[in-house]
Amino acid sequence: MTEIDWREIDKQAKQWVKQAGEQIRNSFTDAINVDYKSNPDDLVTDMDKQTEQFFIKKIHQKFPDHRILGEEGHGHDISTAEGTVWIIDPIDGTMNFVHQQSHFAISIGIYHEGVGQIGLIYDVVGDELFHCIKGEGAYVDNRPLQKRTPVLLEESIIGLNATWVTKNHRIDPDILAPVVRKARGTRSYGSAAIELAYIAAGRLDAYLSMRLAPWDFAAGLVLLEEVGAVMTTVDGKPVDLLEQNSIFAGEPELHRNILDNYIQKGIEKDLYIKLNR
Ligand code: 2AM
Ligand code: CA
């Protein structure tokens, strides 16, 4: 079998991401056509669909044997990670796109036989591209990102949606409330991809969500591996690339500390936690 030229694929993917980003920015002058998916908070716009179609067309033309899993419907029947698979969220943070016209990202993870090879997260309005090729380190706009070093909870900033520390049906608020109290600060950006990219860049130290889909975390997972950060489910198990997962990512020592001393202790005290995985 011939070697796959990941540099060439990376070059193409970056070019398409920048092009798609420009199209999205140009769309701001048009009225946004919003639909609801599973519920009134689950938004989708014409731009989500158009951007996914843009990538599908480009990838099919240039790399006809690659497979694509996209949030807006492409490849949802994919059940194995065989071959080369592009996992795409055309707009991660659609609510931000609709309400704020900022703080949303194009997220693309490219995997081969289930192993992450390329991670791209493009903050479209901030015009910041977080990128990596497996084994070559992670970058923001070609500037290298540092490997993560240990962080104390007391000195950490944690990405977290307020939902998970109020009454909800997935996690007892008493599990994470002490973590929130002890951390130096919390932030909620509303785009999982951006929050994961920020861990890679050292701007956040951990991020937790009780429910994410593959396109929300696929690119982030590749970036995090390049800086020595980790991603598991909220109970510390490996994530399943093709399924919905709870996601807990972070600098490894902080991640271990929160997992052992807060999440596991909470579970032992019979506080409720309902995990997709
Ligand atoms: P989206 O904007 O692409 O839908 C918001 O906290 C983050 O969670 C965003 O990255 C958002 O991605 C994601 N998200 C929102 N609703 C979701 C759902 N029902 N399942 C999985 N991920 C979701
Ligand atoms: Ca999306």
PDB file of C-alpha atoms and ligand atoms in Angstrom:
ATOM      1  CA  MET A   1       0.000   0.000   0.000  1.00  0.00           C
ATOM      2  CA  THR A   2       1.289   3.477  -0.796  1.00  0.00           C
ATOM      3  CA  GLU A   3       1.993   5.876   2.069  1.00  0.00           C
ATOM      4  CA  ILE A   4      -0.716   8.423   2.727  1.00  0.00           C
ATOM      5  CA  ASP A   5       0.504  12.005   2.318  1.00  0.00           C
ATOM      6  CA  TRP A   6      -0.976  13.612   5.433  1.00  0.00           C
ATOM      7  CA  ARG A   7       0.785  16.917   4.695  1.00  0.00           C
ATOM      8  CA  GLU A   8      -1.043  17.170   1.386  1.00  0.00           C
ATOM      9  CA  ILE A   9      -4.376  16.317   2.998  1.00  0.00           C
ATOM     10  CA  ASP A  10      -3.687  18.847   5.765  1.00  0.00           C
ATOM     11  CA  LYS A  11      -2.842  21.546   3.229  1.00  0.00           C
ATOM     12  CA  GLN A  12      -6.080  20.959   1.332  1.00  0.00           C
ATOM     13  CA  ALA A  13      -8.192  20.761   4.473  1.00  0.00           C
ATOM     14  CA  LYS A  14      -6.775  24.037   5.821  1.00  0.00           C
ATOM     15  CA  GLN A  15      -7.431  25.787   2.531  1.00  0.00           C
ATOM     16  CA  TRP A  16     -11.045  24.580   2.481  1.00  0.00           C
ATOM     17  CA  VAL A  17     -11.572  25.543   6.127  1.00  0.00           C
ATOM     18  CA  LYS A  18     -10.392  29.099   5.452  1.00  0.00           C
ATOM     19  CA  GLN A  19     -12.585  29.312   2.341  1.00  0.00           C
ATOM     20  CA  ALA A  20     -15.635  28.005   4.203  1.00  0.00           C
ATOM     21  CA  GLY A  21     -14.923  30.456   7.039  1.00  0.00           C
ATOM     22  CA  GLU A  22     -14.903  33.347   4.617  1.00  0.00           C
ATOM     23  CA  GLN A  23     -18.233  32.236   3.147  1.00  0.00           C
ATOM     24  CA  ILE A  24     -19.734  32.092   6.633  1.00  0.00           C
ATOM     25  CA  ARG A  25     -18.441  35.579   7.517  1.00  0.00           C
ATOM     26  CA  ASN A  26     -19.843  36.921   4.248  1.00  0.00           C
ATOM     27  CA  SER A  27     -23.239  35.421   5.111  1.00  0.00           C
ATOM     28  CA  PHE A  28     -23.663  37.779   8.094  1.00  0.00           C
ATOM     29  CA  THR A  29     -25.317  40.381   5.894  1.00  0.00           C
ATOM     30  CA  ASP A  30     -28.042  37.856   4.911  1.00  0.00           C
ATOM     31  CA  ALA A  31     -31.015  37.016   7.134  1.00  0.00           C
ATOM     32  CA  ILE A  32     -30.273  33.824   9.077  1.00  0.00           C
ATOM     33  CA  ASN A  33     -32.788  31.062   8.404  1.00  0.00           C
ATOM     34  CA  VAL A  34     -33.052  29.064  11.642  1.00  0.00           C
ATOM     35  CA  ASP A  35     -34.719  25.670  12.113  1.00  0.00           C
ATOM     36  CA  TYR A  36     -35.009  23.505  15.193  1.00  0.00           C
ATOM     37  CA  LYS A  37     -33.771  19.924  15.339  1.00  0.00           C
ATOM     38  CA  SER A  38     -34.560  17.772  18.416  1.00  0.00           C
ATOM     39  CA  ASN A  39     -35.821  20.707  20.553  1.00  0.00           C
ATOM     40  CA  PRO A  40     -36.134  24.534  20.477  1.00  0.00           C
ATOM     41  CA  ASP A  41     -32.554  24.939  21.780  1.00  0.00           C
ATOM     42  CA  ASP A  42     -31.104  22.609  19.131  1.00  0.00           C
ATOM     43  CA  LEU A  43     -30.614  24.989  16.207  1.00  0.00           C
ATOM     44  CA  VAL A  44     -29.589  24.502  12.614  1.00  0.00           C
ATOM     45  CA  THR A  45     -29.242  27.127   9.888  1.00  0.00           C
ATOM     46  CA  ASP A  46     -28.847  27.069   6.117  1.00  0.00           C
ATOM     47  CA  MET A  47     -25.205  27.949   6.701  1.00  0.00           C
ATOM     48  CA  ASP A  48     -24.587  24.755   8.743  1.00  0.00           C
ATOM     49  CA  LYS A  49     -26.027  22.704   5.862  1.00  0.00           C
ATOM     50  CA  GLN A  50     -24.315  24.662   3.066  1.00  0.00           C
ATOM     51  CA  THR A  51     -20.934  24.494   4.784  1.00  0.00           C
ATOM     52  CA  GLU A  52     -21.207  20.728   5.283  1.00  0.00           C
ATOM     53  CA  GLN A  53     -22.130  20.357   1.584  1.00  0.00           C
ATOM     54  CA  PHE A  54     -19.122  22.504   0.617  1.00  0.00           C
ATOM     55  CA  PHE A  55     -16.755  20.100   2.388  1.00  0.00           C
ATOM     56  CA  ILE A  56     -18.487  16.990   1.050  1.00  0.00           C
ATOM     57  CA  LYS A  57     -18.138  18.220  -2.526  1.00  0.00           C
ATOM     58  CA  LYS A  58     -14.460  19.150  -2.119  1.00  0.00           C
ATOM     59  CA  ILE A  59     -13.537  15.903  -0.365  1.00  0.00           C
ATOM     60  CA  HIS A  60     -15.401  13.714  -2.876  1.00  0.00           C
ATOM     61  CA  GLN A  61     -13.630  15.458  -5.749  1.00  0.00           C
ATOM     62  CA  LYS A  62     -10.127  15.350  -4.321  1.00  0.00           C
ATOM     63  CA  PHE A  63     -10.173  12.229  -2.118  1.00  0.00           C
ATOM     64  CA  PRO A  64     -12.932   9.967  -3.505  1.00  0.00           C
ATOM     65  CA  ASP A  65     -12.089   7.006  -1.258  1.00  0.00           C
ATOM     66  CA  HIS A  66     -12.298   9.019   1.994  1.00  0.00           C
ATOM     67  CA  ARG A  67     -15.434   8.701   4.098  1.00  0.00           C
ATOM     68  CA  ILE A  68     -17.259  11.601   5.783  1.00  0.00           C
ATOM     69  CA  LEU A  69     -19.274  11.869   8.969  1.00  0.00           C
ATOM     70  CA  GLY A  70     -20.921  15.287   9.248  1.00  0.00           C
ATOM     71  CA  GLU A  71     -23.290  16.717  11.845  1.00  0.00           C
ATOM     72  CA  GLU A  72     -25.906  17.789   9.314  1.00  0.00           C
ATOM     73  CA  GLY A  73     -26.631  14.284   8.104  1.00  0.00           C
ATOM     74  CA  HIS A  74     -23.789  12.947   6.010  1.00  0.00           C
ATOM     75  CA  GLY A  75     -22.563   9.459   6.911  1.00  0.00           C
ATOM     76  CA  HIS A  76     -24.723   8.935   9.987  1.00  0.00           C
ATOM     77  CA  ASP A  77     -24.836   5.257   8.998  1.00  0.00           C
ATOM     78  CA  ILE A  78     -21.053   4.954   9.464  1.00  0.00           C
ATOM     79  CA  SER A  79     -20.547   2.252  12.081  1.00  0.00           C
ATOM     80  CA  THR A  80     -16.835   1.443  11.744  1.00  0.00           C
ATOM     81  CA  ALA A  81     -13.742   3.660  11.688  1.00  0.00           C
ATOM     82  CA  GLU A  82     -12.212   1.768   8.733  1.00  0.00           C
ATOM     83  CA  GLY A  83     -10.183   3.705   6.174  1.00  0.00           C
ATOM     84  CA  THR A  84      -9.850   7.485   6.229  1.00  0.00           C
ATOM     85  CA  VAL A  85     -12.789   9.252   7.855  1.00  0.00           C
ATOM     86  CA  TRP A  86     -13.362  13.010   8.046  1.00  0.00           C
ATOM     87  CA  ILE A  87     -15.480  13.921  11.071  1.00  0.00           C
ATOM     88  CA  ILE A  88     -16.926  17.370  10.446  1.00  0.00           C
ATOM     89  CA  ASP A  89     -18.901  19.922  12.391  1.00  0.00           C
ATOM     90  CA  PRO A  90     -19.530  22.726   9.873  1.00  0.00           C
ATOM     91  CA  ILE A  91     -20.562  25.110  12.673  1.00  0.00           C
ATOM     92  CA  ASP A  92     -19.827  24.124  16.259  1.00  0.00           C
ATOM     93  CA  GLY A  93     -21.653  26.580  18.465  1.00  0.00           C
ATOM     94  CA  THR A  94     -24.674  27.203  16.250  1.00  0.00           C
ATOM     95  CA  MET A  95     -26.436  29.055  19.068  1.00  0.00           C
ATOM     96  CA  ASN A  96     -23.520  31.507  19.190  1.00  0.00           C
ATOM     97  CA  PHE A  97     -23.627  31.812  15.395  1.00  0.00           C
ATOM     98  CA  VAL A  98     -27.343  32.698  15.517  1.00  0.00           C
ATOM     99  CA  HIS A  99     -27.344  34.952  18.595  1.00  0.00           C
ATOM    100  CA  GLN A 100     -23.881  36.489  18.599  1.00  0.00           C
ATOM    101  CA  GLN A 101     -22.260  36.015  15.181  1.00  0.00           C
ATOM    102  CA  SER A 102     -19.062  35.065  17.009  1.00  0.00           C
ATOM    103  CA  HIS A 103     -17.488  32.259  19.066  1.00  0.00           C
ATOM    104  CA  PHE A 104     -18.299  29.374  16.766  1.00  0.00           C
ATOM    105  CA  ALA A 105     -15.927  27.093  14.896  1.00  0.00           C
ATOM    106  CA  ILE A 106     -15.484  24.749  11.990  1.00  0.00           C
ATOM    107  CA  SER A 107     -14.209  21.505  13.488  1.00  0.00           C
ATOM    108  CA  ILE A 108     -12.572  18.757  11.418  1.00  0.00           C
ATOM    109  CA  GLY A 109     -10.897  15.611  12.717  1.00  0.00           C
ATOM    110  CA  ILE A 110      -9.377  13.264  10.145  1.00  0.00           C
ATOM    111  CA  TYR A 111      -8.896   9.697  11.317  1.00  0.00           C
ATOM    112  CA  HIS A 112      -7.269   6.672   9.708  1.00  0.00           C
ATOM    113  CA  GLU A 113      -8.304   3.212  10.935  1.00  0.00           C
ATOM    114  CA  GLY A 114      -9.637   4.938  14.068  1.00  0.00           C
ATOM    115  CA  VAL A 115      -6.416   6.860  14.796  1.00  0.00           C
ATOM    116  CA  GLY A 116      -6.511  10.677  14.733  1.00  0.00           C
ATOM    117  CA  GLN A 117      -4.158  12.071  12.078  1.00  0.00           C
ATOM    118  CA  ILE A 118      -5.228  15.692  11.597  1.00  0.00           C
ATOM    119  CA  GLY A 119      -7.111  18.114  13.864  1.00  0.00           C
ATOM    120  CA  LEU A 120      -8.413  21.492  12.691  1.00  0.00           C
ATOM    121  CA  ILE A 121     -10.518  23.896  14.726  1.00  0.00           C
ATOM    122  CA  TYR A 122     -11.134  27.261  13.108  1.00  0.00           C
ATOM    123  CA  ASP A 123     -12.628  30.103  15.146  1.00  0.00           C
ATOM    124  CA  VAL A 124     -14.278  31.755  12.152  1.00  0.00           C
ATOM    125  CA  VAL A 125     -14.776  35.282  13.497  1.00  0.00           C
ATOM    126  CA  GLY A 126     -11.717  35.335  15.773  1.00  0.00           C
ATOM    127  CA  ASP A 127      -9.814  34.119  12.669  1.00  0.00           C
ATOM    128  CA  GLU A 128      -7.704  31.696  14.707  1.00  0.00           C
ATOM    129  CA  LEU A 129      -6.861  28.254  13.347  1.00  0.00           C
ATOM    130  CA  PHE A 130      -5.797  25.545  15.798  1.00  0.00           C
ATOM    131  CA  HIS A 131      -4.129  22.764  13.837  1.00  0.00           C
ATOM    132  CA  CYS A 132      -2.038  19.643  14.080  1.00  0.00           C
ATOM    133  CA  ILE A 133      -0.764  16.602  12.248  1.00  0.00           C
ATOM    134  CA  LYS A 134      -0.229  13.572  14.484  1.00  0.00           C
ATOM    135  CA  GLY A 135       3.306  13.469  15.904  1.00  0.00           C
ATOM    136  CA  GLU A 136       4.235  16.991  14.768  1.00  0.00           C
ATOM    137  CA  GLY A 137       2.911  19.039  17.701  1.00  0.00           C
ATOM    138  CA  ALA A 138      -0.071  21.393  17.817  1.00  0.00           C
ATOM    139  CA  TYR A 139      -0.184  24.979  16.591  1.00  0.00           C
ATOM    140  CA  VAL A 140      -2.315  28.078  16.524  1.00  0.00           C
ATOM    141  CA  ASP A 141      -1.808  29.972  13.262  1.00  0.00           C
ATOM    142  CA  ASN A 142       1.570  28.237  12.788  1.00  0.00           C
ATOM    143  CA  ARG A 143       2.785  29.181  16.280  1.00  0.00           C
ATOM    144  CA  PRO A 144       3.672  26.047  18.293  1.00  0.00           C
ATOM    145  CA  LEU A 145       1.636  25.260  21.407  1.00  0.00           C
ATOM    146  CA  GLN A 146       3.469  24.148  24.543  1.00  0.00           C
ATOM    147  CA  LYS A 147       3.085  20.668  26.065  1.00  0.00           C
ATOM    148  CA  ARG A 148       0.740  20.871  29.039  1.00  0.00           C
ATOM    149  CA  THR A 149       2.344  20.833  32.520  1.00  0.00           C
ATOM    150  CA  PRO A 150       0.611  19.973  35.840  1.00  0.00           C
ATOM    151  CA  VAL A 151      -2.038  22.380  37.155  1.00  0.00           C
ATOM    152  CA  LEU A 152      -3.553  22.552  40.653  1.00  0.00           C
ATOM    153  CA  LEU A 153      -7.337  22.718  40.860  1.00  0.00           C
ATOM    154  CA  GLU A 154      -6.972  25.938  42.888  1.00  0.00           C
ATOM    155  CA  GLU A 155      -5.084  27.511  39.978  1.00  0.00           C
ATOM    156  CA  SER A 156      -7.208  26.117  37.165  1.00  0.00           C
ATOM    157  CA  ILE A 157      -9.839  27.522  34.814  1.00  0.00           C
ATOM    158  CA  ILE A 158     -12.488  24.985  33.877  1.00  0.00           C
ATOM    159  CA  GLY A 159     -14.816  25.068  30.871  1.00  0.00           C
ATOM    160  CA  LEU A 160     -18.270  24.075  32.015  1.00  0.00           C
ATOM    161  CA  ASN A 161     -21.863  24.784  31.078  1.00  0.00           C
ATOM    162  CA  ALA A 162     -23.851  26.045  34.114  1.00  0.00           C
ATOM    163  CA  THR A 163     -26.443  23.339  33.360  1.00  0.00           C
ATOM    164  CA  TRP A 164     -24.219  20.729  35.034  1.00  0.00           C
ATOM    165  CA  VAL A 165     -24.218  22.519  38.402  1.00  0.00           C
ATOM    166  CA  THR A 166     -27.963  23.158  38.432  1.00  0.00           C
ATOM    167  CA  LYS A 167     -30.718  20.565  38.674  1.00  0.00           C
ATOM    168  CA  ASN A 168     -30.545  18.387  35.549  1.00  0.00           C
ATOM    169  CA  HIS A 169     -31.217  14.766  34.728  1.00  0.00           C
ATOM    170  CA  ARG A 170     -27.652  13.724  33.854  1.00  0.00           C
ATOM    171  CA  ILE A 171     -25.420  14.633  36.811  1.00  0.00           C
ATOM    172  CA  ASP A 172     -26.129  15.473  40.441  1.00  0.00           C
ATOM    173  CA  PRO A 173     -25.138  19.152  40.860  1.00  0.00           C
ATOM    174  CA  ASP A 174     -23.433  18.207  44.141  1.00  0.00           C
ATOM    175  CA  ILE A 175     -20.732  16.326  42.197  1.00  0.00           C
ATOM    176  CA  LEU A 176     -19.343  19.333  40.337  1.00  0.00           C
ATOM    177  CA  ALA A 177     -20.315  22.197  42.693  1.00  0.00           C
ATOM    178  CA  PRO A 178     -17.221  21.638  44.913  1.00  0.00           C
ATOM    179  CA  VAL A 179     -14.996  21.581  41.800  1.00  0.00           C
ATOM    180  CA  VAL A 180     -16.471  24.901  40.677  1.00  0.00           C
ATOM    181  CA  ARG A 181     -15.965  26.385  44.156  1.00  0.00           C
ATOM    182  CA  LYS A 182     -12.345  25.257  44.367  1.00  0.00           C
ATOM    183  CA  ALA A 183     -11.243  26.150  40.839  1.00  0.00           C
ATOM    184  CA  ARG A 184      -9.782  29.590  40.206  1.00  0.00           C
ATOM    185  CA  GLY A 185     -12.523  30.201  37.655  1.00  0.00           C
ATOM    186  CA  THR A 186     -14.986  28.691  35.214  1.00  0.00           C
ATOM    187  CA  ARG A 187     -15.813  29.689  31.656  1.00  0.00           C
ATOM    188  CA  SER A 188     -18.522  28.697  29.218  1.00  0.00           C
ATOM    189  CA  TYR A 189     -17.837  29.509  25.588  1.00  0.00           C
ATOM    190  CA  GLY A 190     -20.724  27.575  24.015  1.00  0.00           C
ATOM    191  CA  SER A 191     -18.590  25.720  21.465  1.00  0.00           C
ATOM    192  CA  ALA A 192     -17.105  22.423  22.608  1.00  0.00           C
ATOM    193  CA  ALA A 193     -14.544  22.544  19.801  1.00  0.00           C
ATOM    194  CA  ILE A 194     -13.298  25.976  20.887  1.00  0.00           C
ATOM    195  CA  GLU A 195     -13.159  24.854  24.529  1.00  0.00           C
ATOM    196  CA  LEU A 196     -11.068  21.812  23.592  1.00  0.00           C
ATOM    197  CA  ALA A 197      -8.778  23.951  21.416  1.00  0.00           C
ATOM    198  CA  TYR A 198      -8.356  26.299  24.402  1.00  0.00           C
ATOM    199  CA  ILE A 199      -7.149  23.400  26.560  1.00  0.00           C
ATOM    200  CA  ALA A 200      -4.574  22.631  23.861  1.00  0.00           C
ATOM    201  CA  ALA A 201      -3.551  26.307  23.906  1.00  0.00           C
ATOM    202  CA  GLY A 202      -3.312  26.475  27.744  1.00  0.00           C
ATOM    203  CA  ARG A 203      -6.198  28.976  27.998  1.00  0.00           C
ATOM    204  CA  LEU A 204      -8.418  26.456  29.810  1.00  0.00           C
ATOM    205  CA  ASP A 205      -7.204  23.562  31.971  1.00  0.00           C
ATOM    206  CA  ALA A 206     -10.202  21.220  31.711  1.00  0.00           C
ATOM    207  CA  TYR A 207     -13.606  20.966  30.047  1.00  0.00           C
ATOM    208  CA  LEU A 208     -16.594  18.810  30.871  1.00  0.00           C
ATOM    209  CA  SER A 209     -19.848  18.092  29.062  1.00  0.00           C
ATOM    210  CA  MET A 210     -22.394  15.372  29.747  1.00  0.00           C
ATOM    211  CA  ARG A 211     -23.310  14.924  26.108  1.00  0.00           C
ATOM    212  CA  LEU A 212     -21.288  15.528  22.969  1.00  0.00           C
ATOM    213  CA  ALA A 213     -21.394  13.997  19.512  1.00  0.00           C
ATOM    214  CA  PRO A 214     -18.352  12.776  17.525  1.00  0.00           C
ATOM    215  CA  TRP A 215     -18.187  15.966  15.421  1.00  0.00           C
ATOM    216  CA  ASP A 216     -18.017  18.091  18.591  1.00  0.00           C
ATOM    217  CA  PHE A 217     -14.864  16.390  19.931  1.00  0.00           C
ATOM    218  CA  ALA A 218     -13.109  14.551  17.030  1.00  0.00           C
ATOM    219  CA  ALA A 219     -10.733  17.389  16.086  1.00  0.00           C
ATOM    220  CA  GLY A 220     -10.163  18.373  19.720  1.00  0.00           C
ATOM    221  CA  LEU A 221      -9.074  14.849  20.598  1.00  0.00           C
ATOM    222  CA  VAL A 222      -6.266  14.941  18.019  1.00  0.00           C
ATOM    223  CA  LEU A 223      -5.107  18.393  19.182  1.00  0.00           C
ATOM    224  CA  LEU A 224      -5.124  17.387  22.857  1.00  0.00           C
ATOM    225  CA  GLU A 225      -2.992  14.310  22.224  1.00  0.00           C
ATOM    226  CA  GLU A 226      -0.360  16.523  20.604  1.00  0.00           C
ATOM    227  CA  VAL A 227       0.046  18.658  23.740  1.00  0.00           C
ATOM    228  CA  GLY A 228      -0.073  15.756  26.216  1.00  0.00           C
ATOM    229  CA  ALA A 229      -3.613  16.459  27.446  1.00  0.00           C
ATOM    230  CA  VAL A 230      -6.256  13.748  27.836  1.00  0.00           C
ATOM    231  CA  MET A 231      -9.893  13.129  26.965  1.00  0.00           C
ATOM    232  CA  THR A 232     -12.135  10.472  28.517  1.00  0.00           C
ATOM    233  CA  THR A 233     -15.792  10.037  29.355  1.00  0.00           C
ATOM    234  CA  VAL A 234     -16.886  11.711  32.602  1.00  0.00           C
ATOM    235  CA  ASP A 235     -16.256   8.436  34.466  1.00  0.00           C
ATOM    236  CA  GLY A 236     -12.749   8.107  33.051  1.00  0.00           C
ATOM    237  CA  LYS A 237     -13.361   5.550  30.280  1.00  0.00           C
ATOM    238  CA  PRO A 238     -12.075   5.795  26.694  1.00  0.00           C
ATOM    239  CA  VAL A 239     -14.381   7.762  24.385  1.00  0.00           C
ATOM    240  CA  ASP A 240     -16.091   6.011  21.489  1.00  0.00           C
ATOM    241  CA  LEU A 241     -15.267   7.983  18.345  1.00  0.00           C
ATOM    242  CA  LEU A 242     -18.516   7.120  16.572  1.00  0.00           C
ATOM    243  CA  GLU A 243     -20.997   7.556  19.442  1.00  0.00           C
ATOM    244  CA  GLN A 244     -22.377  10.246  21.722  1.00  0.00           C
ATOM    245  CA  ASN A 245     -20.230  10.434  24.839  1.00  0.00           C
ATOM    246  CA  SER A 246     -19.961  12.359  28.043  1.00  0.00           C
ATOM    247  CA  ILE A 247     -16.633  14.170  27.680  1.00  0.00           C
ATOM    248  CA  PHE A 248     -14.061  15.168  30.275  1.00  0.00           C
ATOM    249  CA  ALA A 249     -10.824  16.606  28.883  1.00  0.00           C
ATOM    250  CA  GLY A 250      -7.893  18.322  30.508  1.00  0.00           C
ATOM    251  CA  GLU A 251      -4.339  18.537  31.688  1.00  0.00           C
ATOM    252  CA  PRO A 252      -3.670  14.961  32.925  1.00  0.00           C
ATOM    253  CA  GLU A 253      -2.915  15.625  36.632  1.00  0.00           C
ATOM    254  CA  LEU A 254      -5.883  17.941  37.075  1.00  0.00           C
ATOM    255  CA  HIS A 255      -8.066  15.464  35.156  1.00  0.00           C
ATOM    256  CA  ARG A 256      -6.973  12.619  37.468  1.00  0.00           C
ATOM    257  CA  ASN A 257      -7.508  14.758  40.583  1.00  0.00           C
ATOM    258  CA  ILE A 258     -11.081  15.721  39.620  1.00  0.00           C
ATOM    259  CA  LEU A 259     -11.899  12.182  38.515  1.00  0.00           C
ATOM    260  CA  ASP A 260     -10.633  10.503  41.711  1.00  0.00           C
ATOM    261  CA  ASN A 261     -11.521  13.086  44.357  1.00  0.00           C
ATOM    262  CA  TYR A 262     -14.811  14.503  43.095  1.00  0.00           C
ATOM    263  CA  ILE A 263     -16.484  12.370  40.422  1.00  0.00           C
ATOM    264  CA  GLN A 264     -15.643   8.901  41.822  1.00  0.00           C
ATOM    265  CA  LYS A 265     -16.249  10.072  45.407  1.00  0.00           C
ATOM    266  CA  GLY A 266     -19.633  11.436  44.299  1.00  0.00           C
ATOM    267  CA  ILE A 267     -20.544   8.139  42.673  1.00  0.00           C
ATOM    268  CA  GLU A 268     -19.501   6.273  45.872  1.00  0.00           C
ATOM    269  CA  LYS A 269     -21.808   8.580  47.854  1.00  0.00           C
ATOM    270  CA  ASP A 270     -24.674   7.523  45.525  1.00  0.00           C
ATOM    271  CA  LEU A 271     -24.994  10.940  43.893  1.00  0.00           C
ATOM    272  CA  TYR A 272     -26.634  10.324  40.511  1.00  0.00           C
ATOM    273  CA  ILE A 273     -24.803  10.330  37.214  1.00  0.00           C
ATOM    274  CA  LYS A 274     -26.287   9.154  33.936  1.00  0.00           C
ATOM    275  CA  LEU A 275     -23.748   8.559  31.236  1.00  0.00           C
ATOM    276  CA  ASN A 276     -24.396   7.884  27.576  1.00  0.00           C
ATOM    277  CA  ARG A 277     -21.097   6.168  27.871  1.00  0.00           C
TER     278      ARG A 277
HETATM  279  P1  2AM B   1     -23.358  22.470  18.115  1.00  0.00           P
HETATM  280  O1  2AM B   1     -23.406  23.935  18.237  1.00  0.00           O
HETATM  281  O2  2AM B   1     -22.593  22.012  16.916  1.00  0.00           O
HETATM  282  O3  2AM B   1     -24.726  21.824  18.197  1.00  0.00           O
HETATM  283  C1  2AM B   1     -22.626  23.774  23.475  1.00  0.00           C
HETATM  284  O4  2AM B   1     -22.459  23.656  24.834  1.00  0.00           O
HETATM  285  C2  2AM B   1     -21.817  22.703  22.790  1.00  0.00           C
HETATM  286  O5  2AM B   1     -22.511  21.438  22.859  1.00  0.00           O
HETATM  287  C3  2AM B   1     -21.626  22.971  21.319  1.00  0.00           C
HETATM  288  O6  2AM B   1     -20.376  22.474  20.930  1.00  0.00           O
HETATM  289  C4  2AM B   1     -22.772  22.232  20.659  1.00  0.00           C
HETATM  290  O7  2AM B   1     -22.501  21.882  19.333  1.00  0.00           O
HETATM  291  C5  2AM B   1     -22.869  21.003  21.553  1.00  0.00           C
HETATM  292  N1  2AM B   1     -24.223  20.449  21.578  1.00  0.00           N
HETATM  293  C6  2AM B   1     -25.360  21.142  21.719  1.00  0.00           C
HETATM  294  N2  2AM B   1     -26.439  20.316  21.739  1.00  0.00           N
HETATM  295  C7  2AM B   1     -25.947  19.061  21.620  1.00  0.00           C
HETATM  296  C8  2AM B   1     -26.548  17.762  21.587  1.00  0.00           C
HETATM  297  N3  2AM B   1     -27.869  17.619  21.662  1.00  0.00           N
HETATM  298  N4  2AM B   1     -25.757  16.691  21.438  1.00  0.00           N
HETATM  299  C9  2AM B   1     -24.430  16.845  21.344  1.00  0.00           C
HETATM  300  N5  2AM B   1     -23.786  18.040  21.375  1.00  0.00           N
HETATM  301  C10 2AM B   1     -24.534  19.135  21.524  1.00  0.00           C
HETATM  302 CA    CA B   2     -22.847  21.981  14.587  1.00  0.00          CA
END
